C-alpha positions as YAML, in Angstrom:
chain: A
units: angstrom
residues:
- id: 1
  name: MET
  ca: [8.45, -7.74, 8.65]
- id: 2
  name: ARG
  ca: [6.77, -7.77, 5.29]
- id: 3
  name: LEU
  ca: [7.80, -5.93, 2.14]
- id: 4
  name: PHE
  ca: [5.84, -3.38, 0.11]
- id: 5
  name: ASN
  ca: [6.70, -1.96, -3.32]
- id: 6
  name: PRO
  ca: [5.74, 1.73, -3.42]
- id: 7
  name: ILE
  ca: [5.90, 1.80, -7.24]
- id: 8
  name: THR
  ca: [3.50, -1.09, -7.92]
- id: 9
  name: LYS
  ca: [1.65, -0.64, -4.58]
- id: 10
  name: THR
  ca: [1.78, -4.37, -3.93]
- id: 11
  name: GLU
  ca: [3.23, -6.78, -1.40]
- id: 12
  name: VAL
  ca: [6.67, -8.14, -2.31]
- id: 13
  name: ILE
  ca: [7.46, -11.78, -1.58]
- id: 14
  name: PRO
  ca: [11.21, -12.47, -1.49]
- id: 15
  name: GLY
  ca: [12.20, -15.32, -3.79]
- id: 16
  name: ILE
  ca: [9.20, -14.63, -6.03]
- id: 17
  name: HIS
  ca: [9.35, -10.86, -6.63]
- id: 18
  name: ASP
  ca: [12.20, -8.46, -7.20]
- id: 19
  name: THR
  ca: [12.84, -6.85, -3.81]
- id: 20
  name: SER
  ca: [14.79, -3.83, -5.10]
- id: 21
  name: GLY
  ca: [13.02, -0.64, -4.06]
- id: 22
  name: ALA
  ca: [10.78, -2.47, -1.58]
- id: 23
  name: ILE
  ca: [10.39, -1.15, 1.96]
- id: 24
  name: GLU
  ca: [9.76, -3.10, 5.14]
- id: 25
  name: LEU
  ca: [6.40, -2.74, 6.86]
- id: 26
  name: PRO
  ca: [5.47, -4.36, 10.18]
- id: 27
  name: ASP
  ca: [3.18, -7.40, 10.00]
- id: 28
  name: ASP
  ca: [0.45, -5.44, 11.80]
- id: 29
  name: ASN
  ca: [0.42, -2.62, 9.23]
- id: 30
  name: TRP
  ca: [-3.13, -1.87, 8.08]
- id: 31
  name: TYR
  ca: [-2.18, -2.76, 4.48]
- id: 32
  name: PHE
  ca: [-1.77, -6.41, 5.45]
- id: 33
  name: LYS
  ca: [-4.93, -6.47, 7.59]
- id: 34
  name: THR
  ca: [-7.39, -4.97, 5.10]
- id: 35
  name: TYR
  ca: [-8.95, -7.05, 2.32]
- id: 36
  name: GLU
  ca: [-10.75, -4.22, 0.56]
- id: 37
  name: ILE
  ca: [-10.16, -0.52, 0.14]
- id: 38
  name: PRO
  ca: [-13.00, 1.36, 1.88]
- id: 39
  name: ALA
  ca: [-15.52, 3.17, -0.32]
- id: 40
  name: GLY
  ca: [-14.42, 6.69, -1.20]
- id: 41
  name: LYS
  ca: [-10.74, 5.90, -0.65]
- id: 42
  name: ILE
  ca: [-7.80, 5.17, -2.95]
- id: 43
  name: LEU
  ca: [-4.46, 3.50, -2.25]
- id: 44
  name: ALA
  ca: [-1.59, 6.00, -2.35]
- id: 45
  name: VAL
  ca: [1.99, 6.17, -1.13]
- id: 46
  name: ASN
  ca: [3.33, 8.77, 1.30]
- id: 47
  name: GLU
  ca: [6.76, 10.48, 1.16]
- id: 48
  name: ASN
  ca: [8.29, 7.53, 3.07]
- id: 49
  name: GLY
  ca: [7.03, 5.00, 0.50]
- id: 50
  name: GLU
  ca: [4.42, 3.64, 2.92]
- id: 51
  name: PRO
  ca: [0.89, 2.77, 1.81]
- id: 52
  name: VAL
  ca: [-1.80, 5.25, 2.86]
- id: 53
  name: LEU
  ca: [-5.47, 5.69, 2.10]
- id: 54
  name: GLU
  ca: [-6.56, 9.00, 0.62]
- id: 55
  name: ASP
  ca: [-9.98, 10.36, -0.19]
- id: 56
  name: ILE
  ca: [-11.05, 10.11, -3.82]
- id: 57
  name: ILE
  ca: [-11.39, 13.62, -5.17]
- id: 58
  name: GLN
  ca: [-14.11, 13.92, -7.74]
- id: 59
  name: THR
  ca: [-13.89, 16.72, -10.29]
- id: 60
  name: GLU
  ca: [-16.84, 18.37, -11.91]
- id: 61
  name: GLU
  ca: [-17.10, 17.99, -15.68]
...
């Protein structure tokens, strides 16, 4: 299992980072398999603190 911080939206490495508030994600979670966020998407966090990709909403000015 790997750790994810839903506040900073980053991976947490025990012994290097503070693990308080981090949640466990399986090693095969998409977050650890993707090197770049796809075009038109943004990294967000769902109600469980897990990383999700959401569509970028553009507002008219």
